[in-house]
Short mmCIF file of C-alpha atoms in Angstrom, two decimals:
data_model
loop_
_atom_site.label_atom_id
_atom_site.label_comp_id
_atom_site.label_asym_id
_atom_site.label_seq_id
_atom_site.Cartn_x
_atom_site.Cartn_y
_atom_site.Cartn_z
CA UNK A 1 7.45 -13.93 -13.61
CA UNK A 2 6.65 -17.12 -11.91
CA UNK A 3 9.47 -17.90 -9.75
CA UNK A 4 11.29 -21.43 -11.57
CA UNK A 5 11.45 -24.14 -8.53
CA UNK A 6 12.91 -27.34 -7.56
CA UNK A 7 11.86 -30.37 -9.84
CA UNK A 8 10.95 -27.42 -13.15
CA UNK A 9 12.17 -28.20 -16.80
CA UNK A 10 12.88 -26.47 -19.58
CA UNK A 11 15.23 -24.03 -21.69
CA UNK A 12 15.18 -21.53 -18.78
CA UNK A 13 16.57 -24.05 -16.32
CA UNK A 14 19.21 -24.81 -19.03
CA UNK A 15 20.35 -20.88 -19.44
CA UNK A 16 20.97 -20.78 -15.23
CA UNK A 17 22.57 -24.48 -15.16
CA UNK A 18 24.93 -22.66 -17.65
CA UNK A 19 25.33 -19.20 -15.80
CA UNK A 20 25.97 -21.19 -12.43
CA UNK A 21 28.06 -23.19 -14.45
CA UNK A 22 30.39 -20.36 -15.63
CA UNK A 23 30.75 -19.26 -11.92
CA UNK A 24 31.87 -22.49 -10.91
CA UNK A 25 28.83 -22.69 -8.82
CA UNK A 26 27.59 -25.94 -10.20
CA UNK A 27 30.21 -28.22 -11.19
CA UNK A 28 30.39 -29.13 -15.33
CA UNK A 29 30.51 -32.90 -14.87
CA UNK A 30 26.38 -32.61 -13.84
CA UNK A 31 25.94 -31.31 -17.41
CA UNK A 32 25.48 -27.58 -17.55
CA UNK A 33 23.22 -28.23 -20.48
CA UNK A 34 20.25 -30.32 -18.62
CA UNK A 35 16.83 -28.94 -18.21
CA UNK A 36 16.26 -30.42 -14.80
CA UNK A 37 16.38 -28.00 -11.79
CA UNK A 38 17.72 -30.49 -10.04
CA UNK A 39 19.30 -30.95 -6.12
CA UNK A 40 22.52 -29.80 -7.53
CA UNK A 41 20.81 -26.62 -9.01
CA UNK A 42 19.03 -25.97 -6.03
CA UNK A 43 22.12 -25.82 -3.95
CA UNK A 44 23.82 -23.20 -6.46
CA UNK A 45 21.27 -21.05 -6.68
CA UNK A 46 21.34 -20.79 -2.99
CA UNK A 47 25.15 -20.38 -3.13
CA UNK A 48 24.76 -17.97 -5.55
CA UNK A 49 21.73 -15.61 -3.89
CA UNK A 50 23.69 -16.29 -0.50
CA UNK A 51 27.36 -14.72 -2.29
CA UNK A 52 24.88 -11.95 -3.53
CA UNK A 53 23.04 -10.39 -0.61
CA UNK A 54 19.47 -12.27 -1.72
CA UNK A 55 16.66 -13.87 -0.15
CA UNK A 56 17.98 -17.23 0.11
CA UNK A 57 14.76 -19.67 -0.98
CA UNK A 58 16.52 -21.62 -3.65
CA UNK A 59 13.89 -20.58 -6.56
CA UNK A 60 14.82 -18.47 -9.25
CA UNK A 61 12.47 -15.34 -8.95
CA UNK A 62 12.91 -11.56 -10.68
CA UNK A 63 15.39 -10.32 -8.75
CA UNK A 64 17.34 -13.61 -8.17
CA UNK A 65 16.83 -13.92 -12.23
CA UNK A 66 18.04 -10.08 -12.88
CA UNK A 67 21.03 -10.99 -10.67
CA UNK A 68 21.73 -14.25 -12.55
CA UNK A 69 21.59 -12.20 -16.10
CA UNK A 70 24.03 -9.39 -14.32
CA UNK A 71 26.61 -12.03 -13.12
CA UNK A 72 27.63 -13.37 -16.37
CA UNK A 73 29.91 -9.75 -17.61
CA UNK A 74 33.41 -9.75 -15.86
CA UNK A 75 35.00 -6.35 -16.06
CA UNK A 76 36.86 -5.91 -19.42
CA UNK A 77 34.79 -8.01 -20.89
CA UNK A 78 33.22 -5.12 -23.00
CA UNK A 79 33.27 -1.39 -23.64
CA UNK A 80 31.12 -0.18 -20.55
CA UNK A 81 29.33 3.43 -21.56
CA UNK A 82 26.44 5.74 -20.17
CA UNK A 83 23.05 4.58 -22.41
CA UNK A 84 20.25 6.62 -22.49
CA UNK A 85 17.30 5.90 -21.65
CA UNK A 86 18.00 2.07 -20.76
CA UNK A 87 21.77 2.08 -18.77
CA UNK A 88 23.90 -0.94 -19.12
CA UNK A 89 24.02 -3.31 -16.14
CA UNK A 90 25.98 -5.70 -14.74
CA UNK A 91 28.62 -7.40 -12.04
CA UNK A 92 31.16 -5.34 -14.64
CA UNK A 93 29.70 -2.38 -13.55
CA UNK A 94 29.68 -2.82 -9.88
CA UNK A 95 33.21 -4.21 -9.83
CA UNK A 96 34.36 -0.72 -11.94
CA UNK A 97 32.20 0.80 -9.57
CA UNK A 98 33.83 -0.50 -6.60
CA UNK A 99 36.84 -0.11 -7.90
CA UNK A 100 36.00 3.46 -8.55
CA UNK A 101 35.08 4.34 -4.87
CA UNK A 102 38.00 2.24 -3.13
CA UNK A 103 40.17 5.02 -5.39
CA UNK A 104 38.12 7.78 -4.13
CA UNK A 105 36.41 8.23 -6.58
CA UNK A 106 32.59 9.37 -6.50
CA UNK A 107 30.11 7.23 -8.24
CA UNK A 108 27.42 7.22 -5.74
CA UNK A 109 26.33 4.02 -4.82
CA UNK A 110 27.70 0.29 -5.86
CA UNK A 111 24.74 -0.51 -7.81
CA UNK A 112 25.62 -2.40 -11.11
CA UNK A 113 23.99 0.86 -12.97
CA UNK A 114 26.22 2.63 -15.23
CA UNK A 115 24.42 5.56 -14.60
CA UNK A 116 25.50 9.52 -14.77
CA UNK A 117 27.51 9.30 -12.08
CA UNK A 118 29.95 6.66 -12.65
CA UNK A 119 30.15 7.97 -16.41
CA UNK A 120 31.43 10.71 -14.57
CA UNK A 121 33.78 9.41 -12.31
CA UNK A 122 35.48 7.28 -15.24
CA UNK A 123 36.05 10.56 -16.65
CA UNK A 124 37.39 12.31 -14.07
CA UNK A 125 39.76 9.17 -13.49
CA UNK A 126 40.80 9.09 -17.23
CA UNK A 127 41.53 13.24 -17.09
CA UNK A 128 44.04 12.71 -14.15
CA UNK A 129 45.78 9.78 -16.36
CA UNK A 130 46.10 11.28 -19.55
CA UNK A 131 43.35 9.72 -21.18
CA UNK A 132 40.95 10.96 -22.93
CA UNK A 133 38.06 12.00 -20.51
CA UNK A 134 35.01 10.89 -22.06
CA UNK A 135 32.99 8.50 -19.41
CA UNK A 136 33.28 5.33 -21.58
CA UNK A 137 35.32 2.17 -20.13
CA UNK A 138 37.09 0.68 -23.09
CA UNK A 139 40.42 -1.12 -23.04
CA UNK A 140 42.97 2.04 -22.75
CA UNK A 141 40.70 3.03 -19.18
CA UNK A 142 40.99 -0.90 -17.80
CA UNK A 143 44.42 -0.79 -18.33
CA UNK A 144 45.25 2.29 -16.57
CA UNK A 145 42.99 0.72 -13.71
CA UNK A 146 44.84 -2.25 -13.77
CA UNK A 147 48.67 0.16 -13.38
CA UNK A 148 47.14 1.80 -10.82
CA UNK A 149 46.10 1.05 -7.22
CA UNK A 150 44.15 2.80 -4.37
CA UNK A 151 44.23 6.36 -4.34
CA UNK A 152 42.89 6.54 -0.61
CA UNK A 153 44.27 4.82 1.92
CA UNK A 154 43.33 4.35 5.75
CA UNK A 155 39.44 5.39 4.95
CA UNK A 156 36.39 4.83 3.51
CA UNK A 157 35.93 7.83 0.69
CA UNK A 158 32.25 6.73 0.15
CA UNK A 159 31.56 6.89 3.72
CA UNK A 160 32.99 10.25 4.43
CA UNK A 161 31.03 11.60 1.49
CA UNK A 162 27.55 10.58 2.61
CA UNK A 163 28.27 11.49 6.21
CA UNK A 164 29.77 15.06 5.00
CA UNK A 165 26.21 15.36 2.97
CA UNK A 166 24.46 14.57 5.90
CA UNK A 167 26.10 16.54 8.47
CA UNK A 168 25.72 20.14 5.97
CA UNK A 169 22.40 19.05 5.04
CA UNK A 170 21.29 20.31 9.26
CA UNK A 171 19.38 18.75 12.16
CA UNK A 172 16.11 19.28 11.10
CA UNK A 173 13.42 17.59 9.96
CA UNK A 174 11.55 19.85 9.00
CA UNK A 175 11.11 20.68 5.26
CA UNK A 176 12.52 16.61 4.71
CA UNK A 177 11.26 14.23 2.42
CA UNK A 178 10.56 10.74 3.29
CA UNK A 179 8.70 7.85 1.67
CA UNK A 180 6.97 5.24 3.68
CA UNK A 181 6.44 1.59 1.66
CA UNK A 182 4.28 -0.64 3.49
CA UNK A 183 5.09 -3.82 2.45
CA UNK A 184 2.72 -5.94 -0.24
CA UNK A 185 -0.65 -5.19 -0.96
CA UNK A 186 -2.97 -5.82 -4.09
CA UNK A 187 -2.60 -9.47 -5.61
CA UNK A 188 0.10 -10.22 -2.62
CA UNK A 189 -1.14 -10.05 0.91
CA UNK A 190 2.23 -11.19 2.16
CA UNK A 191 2.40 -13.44 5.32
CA UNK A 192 -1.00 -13.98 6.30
CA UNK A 193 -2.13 -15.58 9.81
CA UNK A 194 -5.93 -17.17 10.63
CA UNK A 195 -6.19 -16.56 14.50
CA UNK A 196 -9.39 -17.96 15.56
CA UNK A 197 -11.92 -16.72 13.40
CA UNK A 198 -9.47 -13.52 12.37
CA UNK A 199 -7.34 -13.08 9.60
CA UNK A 200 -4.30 -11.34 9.96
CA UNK A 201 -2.42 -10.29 6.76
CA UNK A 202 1.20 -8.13 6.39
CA UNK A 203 -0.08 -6.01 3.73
CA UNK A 204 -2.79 -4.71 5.75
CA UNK A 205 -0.97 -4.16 9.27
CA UNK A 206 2.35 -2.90 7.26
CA UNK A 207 -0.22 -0.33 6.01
CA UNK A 208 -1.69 1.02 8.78
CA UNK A 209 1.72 1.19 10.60
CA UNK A 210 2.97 3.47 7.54
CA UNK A 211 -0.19 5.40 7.63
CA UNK A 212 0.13 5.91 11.82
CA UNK A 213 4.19 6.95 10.83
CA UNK A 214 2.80 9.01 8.24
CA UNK A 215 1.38 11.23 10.77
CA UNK A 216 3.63 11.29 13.10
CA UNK A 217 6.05 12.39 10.76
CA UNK A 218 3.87 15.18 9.00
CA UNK A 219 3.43 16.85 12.54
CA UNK A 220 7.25 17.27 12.82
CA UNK A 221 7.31 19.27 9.40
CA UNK A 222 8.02 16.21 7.46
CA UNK A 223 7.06 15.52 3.63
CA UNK A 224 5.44 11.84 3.73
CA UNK A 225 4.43 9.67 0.43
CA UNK A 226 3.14 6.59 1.22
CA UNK A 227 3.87 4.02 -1.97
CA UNK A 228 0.92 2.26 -2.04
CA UNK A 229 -2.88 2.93 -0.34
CA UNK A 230 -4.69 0.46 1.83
CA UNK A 231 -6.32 -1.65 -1.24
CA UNK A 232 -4.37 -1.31 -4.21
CA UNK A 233 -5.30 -3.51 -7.22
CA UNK A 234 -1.87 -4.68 -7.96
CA UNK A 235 1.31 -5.20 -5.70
CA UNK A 236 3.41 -2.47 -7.24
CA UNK A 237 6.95 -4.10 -8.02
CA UNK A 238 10.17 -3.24 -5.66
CA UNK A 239 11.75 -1.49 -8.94
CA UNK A 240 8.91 1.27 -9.22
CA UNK A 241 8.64 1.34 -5.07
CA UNK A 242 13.08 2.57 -5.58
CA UNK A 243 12.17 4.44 -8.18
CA UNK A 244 9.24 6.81 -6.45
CA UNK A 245 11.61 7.42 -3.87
CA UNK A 246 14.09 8.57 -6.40
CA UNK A 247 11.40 10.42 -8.34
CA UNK A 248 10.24 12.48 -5.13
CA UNK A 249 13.96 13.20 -4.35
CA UNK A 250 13.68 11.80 -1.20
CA UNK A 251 15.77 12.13 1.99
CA UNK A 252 14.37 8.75 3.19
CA UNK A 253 13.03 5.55 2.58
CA UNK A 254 11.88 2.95 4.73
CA UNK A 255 10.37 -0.16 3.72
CA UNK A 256 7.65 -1.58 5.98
CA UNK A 257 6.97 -5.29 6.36
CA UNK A 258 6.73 -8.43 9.01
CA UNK A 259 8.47 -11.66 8.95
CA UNK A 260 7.21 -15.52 8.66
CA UNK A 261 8.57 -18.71 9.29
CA UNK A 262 7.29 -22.18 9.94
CA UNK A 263 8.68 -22.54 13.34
CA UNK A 264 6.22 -20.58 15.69
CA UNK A 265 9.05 -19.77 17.96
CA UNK A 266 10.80 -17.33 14.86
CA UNK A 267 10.27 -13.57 16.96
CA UNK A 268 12.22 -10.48 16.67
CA UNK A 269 13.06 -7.56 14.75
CA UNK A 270 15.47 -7.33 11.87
CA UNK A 271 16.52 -3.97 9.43
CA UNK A 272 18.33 -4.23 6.28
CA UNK A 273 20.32 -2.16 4.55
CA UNK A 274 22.20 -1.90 0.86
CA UNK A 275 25.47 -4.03 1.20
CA UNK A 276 27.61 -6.58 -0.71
CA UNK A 277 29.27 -9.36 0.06
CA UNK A 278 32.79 -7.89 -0.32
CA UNK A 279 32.00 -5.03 1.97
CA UNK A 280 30.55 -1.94 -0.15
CA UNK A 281 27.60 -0.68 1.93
CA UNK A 282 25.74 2.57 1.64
CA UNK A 283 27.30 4.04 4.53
CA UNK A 284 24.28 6.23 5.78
CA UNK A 285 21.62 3.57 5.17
CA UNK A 286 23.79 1.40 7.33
CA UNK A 287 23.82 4.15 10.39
CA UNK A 288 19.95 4.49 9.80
CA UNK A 289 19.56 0.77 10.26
CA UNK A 290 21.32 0.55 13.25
CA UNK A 291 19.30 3.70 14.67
CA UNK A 292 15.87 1.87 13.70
CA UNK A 293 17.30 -1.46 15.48
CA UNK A 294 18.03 0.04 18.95
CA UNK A 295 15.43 2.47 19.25
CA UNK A 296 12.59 -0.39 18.15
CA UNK A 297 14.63 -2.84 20.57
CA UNK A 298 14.54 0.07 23.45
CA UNK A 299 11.00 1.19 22.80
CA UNK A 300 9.14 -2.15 22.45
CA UNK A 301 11.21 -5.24 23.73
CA UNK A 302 11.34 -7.18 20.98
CA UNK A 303 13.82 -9.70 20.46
CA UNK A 304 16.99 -8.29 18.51
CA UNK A 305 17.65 -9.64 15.08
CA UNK A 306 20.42 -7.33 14.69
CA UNK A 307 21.01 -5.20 11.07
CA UNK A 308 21.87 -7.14 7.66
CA UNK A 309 23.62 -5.56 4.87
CA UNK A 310 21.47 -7.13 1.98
CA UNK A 311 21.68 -6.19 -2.26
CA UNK A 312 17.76 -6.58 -2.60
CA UNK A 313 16.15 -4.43 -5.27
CA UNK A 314 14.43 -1.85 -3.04
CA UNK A 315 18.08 -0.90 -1.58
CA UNK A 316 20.23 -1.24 -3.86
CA UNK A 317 18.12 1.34 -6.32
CA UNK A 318 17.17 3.79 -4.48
CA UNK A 319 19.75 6.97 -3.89
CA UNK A 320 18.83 7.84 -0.20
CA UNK A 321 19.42 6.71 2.93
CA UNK A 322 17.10 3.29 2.89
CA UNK A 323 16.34 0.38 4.91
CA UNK A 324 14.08 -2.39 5.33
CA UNK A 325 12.73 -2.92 8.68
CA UNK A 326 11.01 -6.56 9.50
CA UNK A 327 8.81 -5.72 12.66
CA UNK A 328 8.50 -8.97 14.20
CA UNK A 329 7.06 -12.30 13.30
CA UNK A 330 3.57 -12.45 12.19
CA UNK A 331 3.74 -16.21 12.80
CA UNK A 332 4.90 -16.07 15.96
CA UNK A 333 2.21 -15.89 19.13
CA UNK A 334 4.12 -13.46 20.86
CA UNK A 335 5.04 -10.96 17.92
CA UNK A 336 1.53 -11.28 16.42
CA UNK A 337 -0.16 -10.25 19.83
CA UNK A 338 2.23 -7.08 19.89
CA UNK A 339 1.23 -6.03 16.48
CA UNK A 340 -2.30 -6.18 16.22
CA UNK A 341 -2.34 -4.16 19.62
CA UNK A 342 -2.76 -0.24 17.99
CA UNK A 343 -0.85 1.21 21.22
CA UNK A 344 2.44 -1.49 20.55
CA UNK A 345 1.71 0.24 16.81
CA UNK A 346 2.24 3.62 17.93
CA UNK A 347 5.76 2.54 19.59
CA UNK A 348 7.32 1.42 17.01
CA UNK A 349 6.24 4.40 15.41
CA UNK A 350 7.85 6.60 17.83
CA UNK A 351 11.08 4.60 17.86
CA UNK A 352 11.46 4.84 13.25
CA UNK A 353 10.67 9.02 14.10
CA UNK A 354 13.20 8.80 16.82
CA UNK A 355 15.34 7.23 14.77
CA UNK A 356 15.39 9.71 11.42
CA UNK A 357 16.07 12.13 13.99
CA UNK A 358 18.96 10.95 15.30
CA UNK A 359 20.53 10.41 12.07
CA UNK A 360 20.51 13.94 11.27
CA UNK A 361 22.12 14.66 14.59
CA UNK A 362 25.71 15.47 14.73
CA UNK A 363 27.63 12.77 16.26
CA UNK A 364 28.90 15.03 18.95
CA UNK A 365 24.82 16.15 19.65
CA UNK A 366 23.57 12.37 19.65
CA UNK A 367 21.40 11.35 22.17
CA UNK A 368 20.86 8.01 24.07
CA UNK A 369 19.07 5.22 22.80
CA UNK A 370 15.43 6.14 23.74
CA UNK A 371 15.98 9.07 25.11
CA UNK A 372 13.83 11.09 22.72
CA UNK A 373 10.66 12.43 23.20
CA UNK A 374 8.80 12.34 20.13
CA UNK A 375 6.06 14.51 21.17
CA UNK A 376 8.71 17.66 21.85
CA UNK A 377 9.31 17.26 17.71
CA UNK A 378 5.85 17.97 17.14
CA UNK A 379 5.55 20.82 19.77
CA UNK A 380 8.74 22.36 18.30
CA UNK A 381 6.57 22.57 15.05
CA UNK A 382 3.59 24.03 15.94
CA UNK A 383 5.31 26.79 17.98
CA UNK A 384 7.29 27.49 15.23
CA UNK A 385 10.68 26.44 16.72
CA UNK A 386 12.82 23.77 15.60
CA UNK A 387 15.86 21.65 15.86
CA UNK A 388 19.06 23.89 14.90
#
């Protein structure tokens, strides 16, 4: 959909004036009913994508729109169920669902999908309180959630789960699935930069970074797929990107892109990872971040942007460790002569291999920031020895 803007009419302006509206985002005395996307408008939206772990642009885009549609259910508001094939969805769901895990209870990930899992938590929850144990959320399970508070206390259940999986899941690499997206591509070039008389466009450097990680990740006994090729007619949608990883059953997914701004002096590297506002993160995306921020920081030199928990499509969807990593400013001088160097490339390469490795490393075994040698992985392969 073309993303609605500043200054548009019309009865989808209306419909979020009255969503914004019913979050007390945009006060009733400006009319919830106009069809003006007006200042006012402009500044709830970007209240509202800020509160939500968005982009914050102040247009009303897919995601920002899917978000909008989620945000009017408050839990209790209806009979919340497992629906095959299309799940319910919802800011119901992912307070039940955060309710859920804070109880120590296991529904995977905070993700606003009533999906298989939380249907199966509510049912474990409603066979421990006498009710009957059949996955749906109706009044008699809210009100038992209501009587009831934490059933953990002092930790984060959620966390402890992932990091269990990850510790009995071993230190190798090898045998590992992990799906490169380079950002963009088809119809959407992403930020694109005329130096002289070159052209410099995400899409295509984002590619050829995932294709040089690709191999470097192959040679250590990893399974790569790459979610796009280098000239795809279309730019395949965040949604199908989340779901290919969770297709493949990955182990990983990292998301490829660069930044952009209008200031010139905008330079560094940032890496997102699933979060909300209120805290609920995906515990081992957020470790991977942080691995992929100090090794790339280590390796190359590029200014630190630090790690953002963010509830963007691409992360919140997908059921595996995942991040985001922005790999500098194509608009800026500096950044821009970095990344169209192949060698600069091929470091931050090394750091993103370095970096998967490390996550699968005890904490006891971990290793200094930069301290691995990314060529040993691939000798380890080919003489038939690896990481145990």
């Amino acid at each position: 959909m073309r993303p609605i803007r500043p200054g548009d009419r019309g009865p989808a302006v209306t419909e979020i004036r009255a969503v914004l509206t019913g979050l007390d985002l945009l006060s009733k005395a400006t009319g919830p009913h106009s069809d003006e996307f007006d200042p006012a408008t402009e500044r709830a939206v970007r209240a509202f994508q800020q509160s939500r772990g968005l982009s914050v642009d102040g247009r009303v885009g897919a995601e920002t729109w899917r978000a909008l549609d989620a945000a009017r259910w408050r839990l209790g508001a209806r009979t919340l169920y497992h629906a095959v094939p299309v799940p319910l969805t919802g800011e119901d769901v992912r307070s039940l669902q955060e309710r859920l895990l804070e109880m120590g209870y296991d529904t995977g990930r905070a993700d606003a999908i009533y999906g298989i899992r939380t249907s199966r938590a509510v049912a474990q929850f409603q066979r421990e309180v006498g009710l009957v144990p059949d996955g749906t959320c109706g009044p008699h399970t809210m009100g038992a959630l209501r009587r009831l508070g934490r059933k953990v206390v002092g930790g984060r259940p959620q966390w402890l789960r992932e990091s269990d999986a990850i510790r009995q899941s071993g230190p190798t690499l090898v045998g590992r699935t992990v799906v490169i997206d380079p950002g963009h591509g088809g119809t959407d070039p992403g930020v694109v930069v005329a130096d002289g008389p070159l052209r410099w466009t995400e899409a295509d450097l984002m590619h050829d970074l995932a294709s040089r990680l690709e191999g470097r990740l192959a040679a250590a006994g990893v399974r790569v797929q790459l979610t796009r090729g280098p000239s795809p007619e279309t730019c395949l949608p965040d949604i199908d990107r989340a779901q290919l990883a969770n297709s493949l059953g990955a182990d990983v997914f990292i998301s490829l892109h660069t930044d952009g701004h209008a200031n010139p002096e905008a330079e560094g590297v940032a890496t997102y990872h699933y979060g909300t506002d209120n805290g609920v993160t995906s515990a081992t995306g957020e470790r991977l971040a942080g691995l992929v921020q100090r090794e790339i920081v280590a390796r190359t030199g590029l200014r630190d942007c630090r790690t953002h928990a963010k509830a963007w499509d691409l992360l919140r969807i997908t059921r595996m460790p995942a991040v985001r990593v922005e790999v500098g400013y194509l608009t800026s001088p500096t950044d821009r002569e970095r990344l169209i160097a192949p060698r600069f490339r091929d470091k931050l390469v090394e750091a993103m291999v370095a970096a998967v490795q490390r996550m699968y490393l005890p904490i006891e075994r971990d290793v200094p920031t930069g301290s691995i040698d990314v060529s040993e992985l691939r000798a380890a392969v080919a003489a038939g020895t690896v990481v145990d």
